[in-house]
CSV table of C-alpha atoms in Angstrom, one decimal:
chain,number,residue,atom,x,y,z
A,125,UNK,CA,26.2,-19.3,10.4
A,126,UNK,CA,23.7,-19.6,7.3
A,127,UNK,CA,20.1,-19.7,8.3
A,128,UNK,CA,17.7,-22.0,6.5
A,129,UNK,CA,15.0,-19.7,4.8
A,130,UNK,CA,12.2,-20.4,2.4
A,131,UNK,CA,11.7,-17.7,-0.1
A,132,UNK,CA,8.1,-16.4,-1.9
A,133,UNK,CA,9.0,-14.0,-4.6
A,134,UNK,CA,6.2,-13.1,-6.8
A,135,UNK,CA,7.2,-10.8,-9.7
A,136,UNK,CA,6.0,-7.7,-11.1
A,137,UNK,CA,3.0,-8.1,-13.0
A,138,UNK,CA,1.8,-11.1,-10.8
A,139,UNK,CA,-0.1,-11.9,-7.7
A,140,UNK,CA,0.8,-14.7,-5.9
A,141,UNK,CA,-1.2,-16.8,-3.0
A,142,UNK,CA,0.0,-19.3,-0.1
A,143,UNK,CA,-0.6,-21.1,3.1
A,144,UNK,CA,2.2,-21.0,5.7
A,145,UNK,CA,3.1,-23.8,7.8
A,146,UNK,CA,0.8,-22.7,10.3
A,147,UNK,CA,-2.2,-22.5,8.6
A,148,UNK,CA,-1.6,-18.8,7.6
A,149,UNK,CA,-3.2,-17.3,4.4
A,150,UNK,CA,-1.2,-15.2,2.2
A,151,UNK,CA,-1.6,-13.2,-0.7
A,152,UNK,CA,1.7,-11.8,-2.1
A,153,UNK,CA,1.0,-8.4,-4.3
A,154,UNK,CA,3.7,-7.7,-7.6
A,155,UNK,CA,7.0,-6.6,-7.0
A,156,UNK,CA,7.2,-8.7,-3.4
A,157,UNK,CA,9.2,-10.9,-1.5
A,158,UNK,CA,8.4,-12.8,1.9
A,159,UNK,CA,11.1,-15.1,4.0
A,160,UNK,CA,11.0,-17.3,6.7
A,161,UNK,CA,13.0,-20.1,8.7
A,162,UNK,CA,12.7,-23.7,7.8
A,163,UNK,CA,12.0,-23.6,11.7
A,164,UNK,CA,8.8,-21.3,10.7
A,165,UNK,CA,5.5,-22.1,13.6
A,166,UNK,CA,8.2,-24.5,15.6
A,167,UNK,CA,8.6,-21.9,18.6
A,168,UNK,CA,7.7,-18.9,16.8
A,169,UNK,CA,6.0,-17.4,13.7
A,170,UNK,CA,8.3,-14.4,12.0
A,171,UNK,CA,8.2,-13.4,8.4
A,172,UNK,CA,10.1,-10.6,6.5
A,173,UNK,CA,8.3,-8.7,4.1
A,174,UNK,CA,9.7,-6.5,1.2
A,175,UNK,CA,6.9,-5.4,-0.7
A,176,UNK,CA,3.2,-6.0,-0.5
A,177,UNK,CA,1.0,-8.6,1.3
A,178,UNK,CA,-2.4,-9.8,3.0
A,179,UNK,CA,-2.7,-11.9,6.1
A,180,UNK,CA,-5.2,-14.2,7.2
A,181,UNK,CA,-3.5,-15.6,10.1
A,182,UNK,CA,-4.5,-18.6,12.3
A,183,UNK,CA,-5.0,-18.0,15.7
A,184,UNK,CA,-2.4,-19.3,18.0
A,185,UNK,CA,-2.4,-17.2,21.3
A,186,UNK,CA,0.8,-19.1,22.6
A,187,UNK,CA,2.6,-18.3,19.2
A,188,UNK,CA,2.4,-14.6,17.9
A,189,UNK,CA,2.5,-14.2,14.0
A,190,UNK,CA,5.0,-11.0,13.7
A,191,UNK,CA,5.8,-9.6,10.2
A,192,UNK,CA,9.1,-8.0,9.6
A,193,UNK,CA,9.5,-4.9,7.5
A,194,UNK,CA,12.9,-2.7,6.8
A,195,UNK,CA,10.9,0.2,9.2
A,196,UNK,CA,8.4,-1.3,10.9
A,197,UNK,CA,7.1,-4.9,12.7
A,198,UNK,CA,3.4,-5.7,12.7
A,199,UNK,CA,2.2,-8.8,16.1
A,200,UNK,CA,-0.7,-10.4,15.6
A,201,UNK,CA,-2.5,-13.2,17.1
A,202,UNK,CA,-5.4,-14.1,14.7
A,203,UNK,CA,-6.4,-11.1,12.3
A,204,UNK,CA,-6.7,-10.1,9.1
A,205,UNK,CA,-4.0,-7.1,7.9
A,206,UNK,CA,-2.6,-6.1,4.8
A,207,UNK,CA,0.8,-4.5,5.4
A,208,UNK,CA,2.7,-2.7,2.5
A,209,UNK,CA,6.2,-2.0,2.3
A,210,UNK,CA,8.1,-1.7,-0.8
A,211,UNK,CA,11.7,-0.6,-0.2
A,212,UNK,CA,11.4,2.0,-3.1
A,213,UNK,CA,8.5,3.6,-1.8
A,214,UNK,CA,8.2,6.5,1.2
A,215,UNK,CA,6.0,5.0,3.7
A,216,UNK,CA,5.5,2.0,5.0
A,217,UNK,CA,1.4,1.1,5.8
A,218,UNK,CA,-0.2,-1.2,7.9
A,219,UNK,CA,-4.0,-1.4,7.8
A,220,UNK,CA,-5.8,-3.5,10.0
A,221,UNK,CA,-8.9,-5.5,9.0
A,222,UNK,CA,-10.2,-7.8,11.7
A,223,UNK,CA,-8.6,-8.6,15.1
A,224,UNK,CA,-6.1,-6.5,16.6
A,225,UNK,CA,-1.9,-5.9,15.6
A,226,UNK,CA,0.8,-4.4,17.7
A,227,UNK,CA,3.0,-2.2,15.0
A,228,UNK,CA,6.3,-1.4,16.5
A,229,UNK,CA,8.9,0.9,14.9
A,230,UNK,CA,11.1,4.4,15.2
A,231,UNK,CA,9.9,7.2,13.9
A,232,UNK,CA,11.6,10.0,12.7
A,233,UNK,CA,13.5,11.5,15.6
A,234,UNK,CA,14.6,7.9,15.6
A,235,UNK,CA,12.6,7.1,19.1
A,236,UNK,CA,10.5,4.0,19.5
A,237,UNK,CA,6.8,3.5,19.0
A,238,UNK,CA,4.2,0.7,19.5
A,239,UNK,CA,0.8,1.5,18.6
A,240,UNK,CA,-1.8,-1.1,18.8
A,241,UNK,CA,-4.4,-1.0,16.3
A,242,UNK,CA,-8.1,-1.5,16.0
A,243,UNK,CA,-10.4,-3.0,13.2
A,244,UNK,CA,-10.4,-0.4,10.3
A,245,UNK,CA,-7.6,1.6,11.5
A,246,UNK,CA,-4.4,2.4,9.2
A,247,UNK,CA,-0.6,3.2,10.5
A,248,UNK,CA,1.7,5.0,8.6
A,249,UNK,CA,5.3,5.3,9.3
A,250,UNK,CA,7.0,8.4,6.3
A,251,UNK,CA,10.3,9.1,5.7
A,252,UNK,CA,11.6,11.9,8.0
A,253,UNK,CA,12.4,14.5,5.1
A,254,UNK,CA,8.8,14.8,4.4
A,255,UNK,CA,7.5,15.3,7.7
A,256,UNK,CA,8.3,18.9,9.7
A,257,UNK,CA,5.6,18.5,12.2
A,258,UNK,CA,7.1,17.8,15.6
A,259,UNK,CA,4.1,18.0,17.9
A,260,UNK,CA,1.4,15.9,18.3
A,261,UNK,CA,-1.4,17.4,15.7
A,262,UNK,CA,-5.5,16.0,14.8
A,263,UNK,CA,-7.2,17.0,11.4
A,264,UNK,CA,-9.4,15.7,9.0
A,265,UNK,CA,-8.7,13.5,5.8
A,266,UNK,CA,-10.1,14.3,3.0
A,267,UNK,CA,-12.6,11.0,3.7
A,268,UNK,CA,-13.4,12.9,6.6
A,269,UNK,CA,-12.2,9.9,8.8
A,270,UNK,CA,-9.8,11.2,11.6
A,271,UNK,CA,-6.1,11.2,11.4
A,272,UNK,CA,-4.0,11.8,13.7
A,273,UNK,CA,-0.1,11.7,14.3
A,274,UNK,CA,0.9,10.0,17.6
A,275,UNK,CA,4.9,10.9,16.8
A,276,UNK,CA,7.0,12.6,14.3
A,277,UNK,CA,6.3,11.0,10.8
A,278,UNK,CA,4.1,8.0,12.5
A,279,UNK,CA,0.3,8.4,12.1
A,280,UNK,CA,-3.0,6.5,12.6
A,281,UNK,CA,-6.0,6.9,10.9
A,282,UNK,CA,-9.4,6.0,10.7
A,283,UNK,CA,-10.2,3.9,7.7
A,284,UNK,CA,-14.0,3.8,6.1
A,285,UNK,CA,-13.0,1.5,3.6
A,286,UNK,CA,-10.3,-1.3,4.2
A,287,UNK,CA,-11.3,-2.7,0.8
A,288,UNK,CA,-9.3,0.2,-0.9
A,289,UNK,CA,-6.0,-1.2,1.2
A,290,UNK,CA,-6.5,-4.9,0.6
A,291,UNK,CA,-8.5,-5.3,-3.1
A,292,UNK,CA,-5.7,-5.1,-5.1
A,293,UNK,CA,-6.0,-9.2,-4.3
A,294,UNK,CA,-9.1,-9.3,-5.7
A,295,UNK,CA,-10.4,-9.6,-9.5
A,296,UNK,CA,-11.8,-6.1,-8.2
A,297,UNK,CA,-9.6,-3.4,-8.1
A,298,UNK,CA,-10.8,-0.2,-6.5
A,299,UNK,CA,-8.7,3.0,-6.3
A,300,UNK,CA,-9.9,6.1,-4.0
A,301,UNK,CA,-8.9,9.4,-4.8
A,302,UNK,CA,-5.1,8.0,-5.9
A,303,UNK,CA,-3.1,10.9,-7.4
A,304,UNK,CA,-1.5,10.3,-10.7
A,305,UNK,CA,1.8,10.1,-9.5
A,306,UNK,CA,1.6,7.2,-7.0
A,307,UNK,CA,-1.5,5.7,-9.1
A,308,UNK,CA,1.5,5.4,-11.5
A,309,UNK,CA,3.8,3.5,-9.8
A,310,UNK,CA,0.4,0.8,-8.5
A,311,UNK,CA,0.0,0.8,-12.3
A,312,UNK,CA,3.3,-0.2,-13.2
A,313,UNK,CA,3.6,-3.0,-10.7
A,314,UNK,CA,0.3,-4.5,-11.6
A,315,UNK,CA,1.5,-4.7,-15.6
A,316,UNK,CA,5.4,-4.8,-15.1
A,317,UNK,CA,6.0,-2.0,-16.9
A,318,UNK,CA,8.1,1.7,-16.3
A,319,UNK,CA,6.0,4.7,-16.1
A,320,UNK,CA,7.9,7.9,-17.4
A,321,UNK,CA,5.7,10.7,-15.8
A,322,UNK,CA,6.5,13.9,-18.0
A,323,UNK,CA,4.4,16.4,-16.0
A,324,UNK,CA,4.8,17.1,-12.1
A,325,UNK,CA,1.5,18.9,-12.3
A,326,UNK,CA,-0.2,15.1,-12.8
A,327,UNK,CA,0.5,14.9,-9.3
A,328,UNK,CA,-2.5,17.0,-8.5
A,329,UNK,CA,-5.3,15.2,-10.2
A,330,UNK,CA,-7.1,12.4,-9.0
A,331,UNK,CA,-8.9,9.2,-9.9
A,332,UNK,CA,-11.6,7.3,-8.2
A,333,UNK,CA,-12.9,3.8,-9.7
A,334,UNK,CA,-13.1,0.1,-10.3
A,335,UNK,CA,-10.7,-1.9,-12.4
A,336,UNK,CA,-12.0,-5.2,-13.2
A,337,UNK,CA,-9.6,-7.5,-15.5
A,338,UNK,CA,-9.0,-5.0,-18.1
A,339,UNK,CA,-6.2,-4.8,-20.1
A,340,UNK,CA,-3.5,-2.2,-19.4
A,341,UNK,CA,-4.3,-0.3,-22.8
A,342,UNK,CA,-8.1,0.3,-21.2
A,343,UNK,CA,-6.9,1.3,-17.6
A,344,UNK,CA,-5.0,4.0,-19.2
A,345,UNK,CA,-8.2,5.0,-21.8
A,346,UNK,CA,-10.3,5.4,-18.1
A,347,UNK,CA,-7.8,7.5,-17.0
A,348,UNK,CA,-7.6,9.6,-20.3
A,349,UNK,CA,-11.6,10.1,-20.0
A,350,UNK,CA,-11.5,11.2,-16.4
A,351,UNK,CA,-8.6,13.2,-16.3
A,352,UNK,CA,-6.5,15.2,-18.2
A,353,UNK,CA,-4.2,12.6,-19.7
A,354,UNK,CA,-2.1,12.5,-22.2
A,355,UNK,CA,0.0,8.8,-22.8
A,356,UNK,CA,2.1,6.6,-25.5
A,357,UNK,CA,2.8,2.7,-24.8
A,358,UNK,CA,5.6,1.2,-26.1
A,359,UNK,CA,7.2,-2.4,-25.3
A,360,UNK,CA,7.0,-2.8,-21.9
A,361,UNK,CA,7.1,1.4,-21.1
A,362,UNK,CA,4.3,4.1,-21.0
A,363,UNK,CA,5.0,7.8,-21.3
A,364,UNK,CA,2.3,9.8,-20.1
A,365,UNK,CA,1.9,13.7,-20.2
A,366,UNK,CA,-0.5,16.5,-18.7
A,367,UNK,CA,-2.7,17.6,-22.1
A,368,UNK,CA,-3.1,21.5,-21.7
A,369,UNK,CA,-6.5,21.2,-24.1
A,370,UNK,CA,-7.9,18.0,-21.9
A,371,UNK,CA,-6.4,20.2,-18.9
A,372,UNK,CA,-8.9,23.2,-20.5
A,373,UNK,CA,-11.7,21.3,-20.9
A,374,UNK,CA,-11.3,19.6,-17.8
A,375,UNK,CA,-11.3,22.9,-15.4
A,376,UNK,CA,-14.0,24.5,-17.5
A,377,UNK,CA,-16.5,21.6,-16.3
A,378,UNK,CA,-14.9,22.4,-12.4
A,379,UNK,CA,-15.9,25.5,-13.0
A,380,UNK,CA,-19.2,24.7,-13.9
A,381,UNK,CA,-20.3,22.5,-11.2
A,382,UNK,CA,-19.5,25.2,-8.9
């Protein structure tokens, strides 16, 4: 039997905003897709989600408002959440904003979870191949917010700062302490293009800042002046390197503020 869907699909190098039947607010992020019955708020509020996306959803106690991922479901009454899940990637992410969510899942020794969350709290469900914990373990982020893993490759942690899970919506983008590598892969789905990353050893720098409405030719000259970059744009593709003498120069002031 088909089933009657309405389809958002916002491409890469867009953003995309709506209002579901409901009242719902939400703001789709590049490279996304969201689904839902024609029958959508009738006797029950489910969307699927491949991608990225914000909620603002209108309270209805009788009626939860569940999102669907291909790992993970996030319940919510009335909240705010941003939940990102982009089949390509490793993890899936829920962060929670205002109100509370119920995430539900399997984690990696394929048993079931459900974990609900509190106002500036973060889940993260990872692929199983890059997890090989398999006891319940606490430690400290590198924001120095608690983190702590309630089942194999499932953890919550203590956000500080939701803004740097939910701005990318914004005319104001701001990135914490993103390594190259994945800051590549946000980079290319905010301009549409492919990144070619020549150098693992980008991997283990980092950026911190604000991105405004520049152009994609100025994010990469911010990166180039705050870390050891090396890049060449052509249509639609960027190649960017490790430069040893930036790399140099770079450790040599490190070294110095030390």
């Amino acid at each position: 039997m088909l089933i009657d869907l309405t389809e958002m699909i916002t491409p890469m190098g867009a953003k995309s905003q709506c209002i579901l039947p409901d009242g719902t607010k939400v703001w789709l992020n590049a490279g996304s897709r969201l689904t839902y019955k024609k029958s959508f708020n009738e006797k029950e509020r489910v969307v699927n989600l491949t991608g990225e996306a914000f909620f603002q959803v209108k309270t209805n106690k009788e009626k939860p408002f569940i999102v669907q991922t291909s790992k993970l479901s996030v319940k919510a009454l009335g909240t705010t959440f941003n939940v990102k899940a982009y089949a390509e990637d490793k993890q899936v992410t829920a962060t929670l904003v205002e109100g509370i969510i119920l995430v539900e899942g399997k984690g990696a020794d394929s048993k079931s979870f459900s974990v609900k969350l509190k106002p500036r709290q973060s889940i993260t469900l990872k692929e199983s191949e890059i997890i090989d914990k398999q006891k319940l373990t606490e430690q400290k982020s590198p924001e120095n917010s608690k983190s702590i893993e309630i089942a194999p490759s499932v953890e919550v942690q203590e956000v500080i700062n939701t803004v740097k899970y939910t701005s990318w919506k914004d005319s104001l983008w701001q990135i914490e302490a993103e390594n190259l590598e994945d800051l590549a892969i946000m980079i290319s789905r905010r301009f549409n293009v492919k990144i070619y990353n020549e150098s693992a050893g980008l991997k283990d720098y980092r950026f911190t800042g604000t991105i405004r409405n520049e152009t994609l030719e100025q994010v990469l000259n911010i990166l180039r002046y705050t870390t050891p970059l090396k890049y060449k744009v052509g249509k639609g593709e960027v190649w960017w390197t490790l430069d040893s003498r930036l790399k140099e120069d770079y450790s040599k002031v490190l070294k110095s503020k030390h």
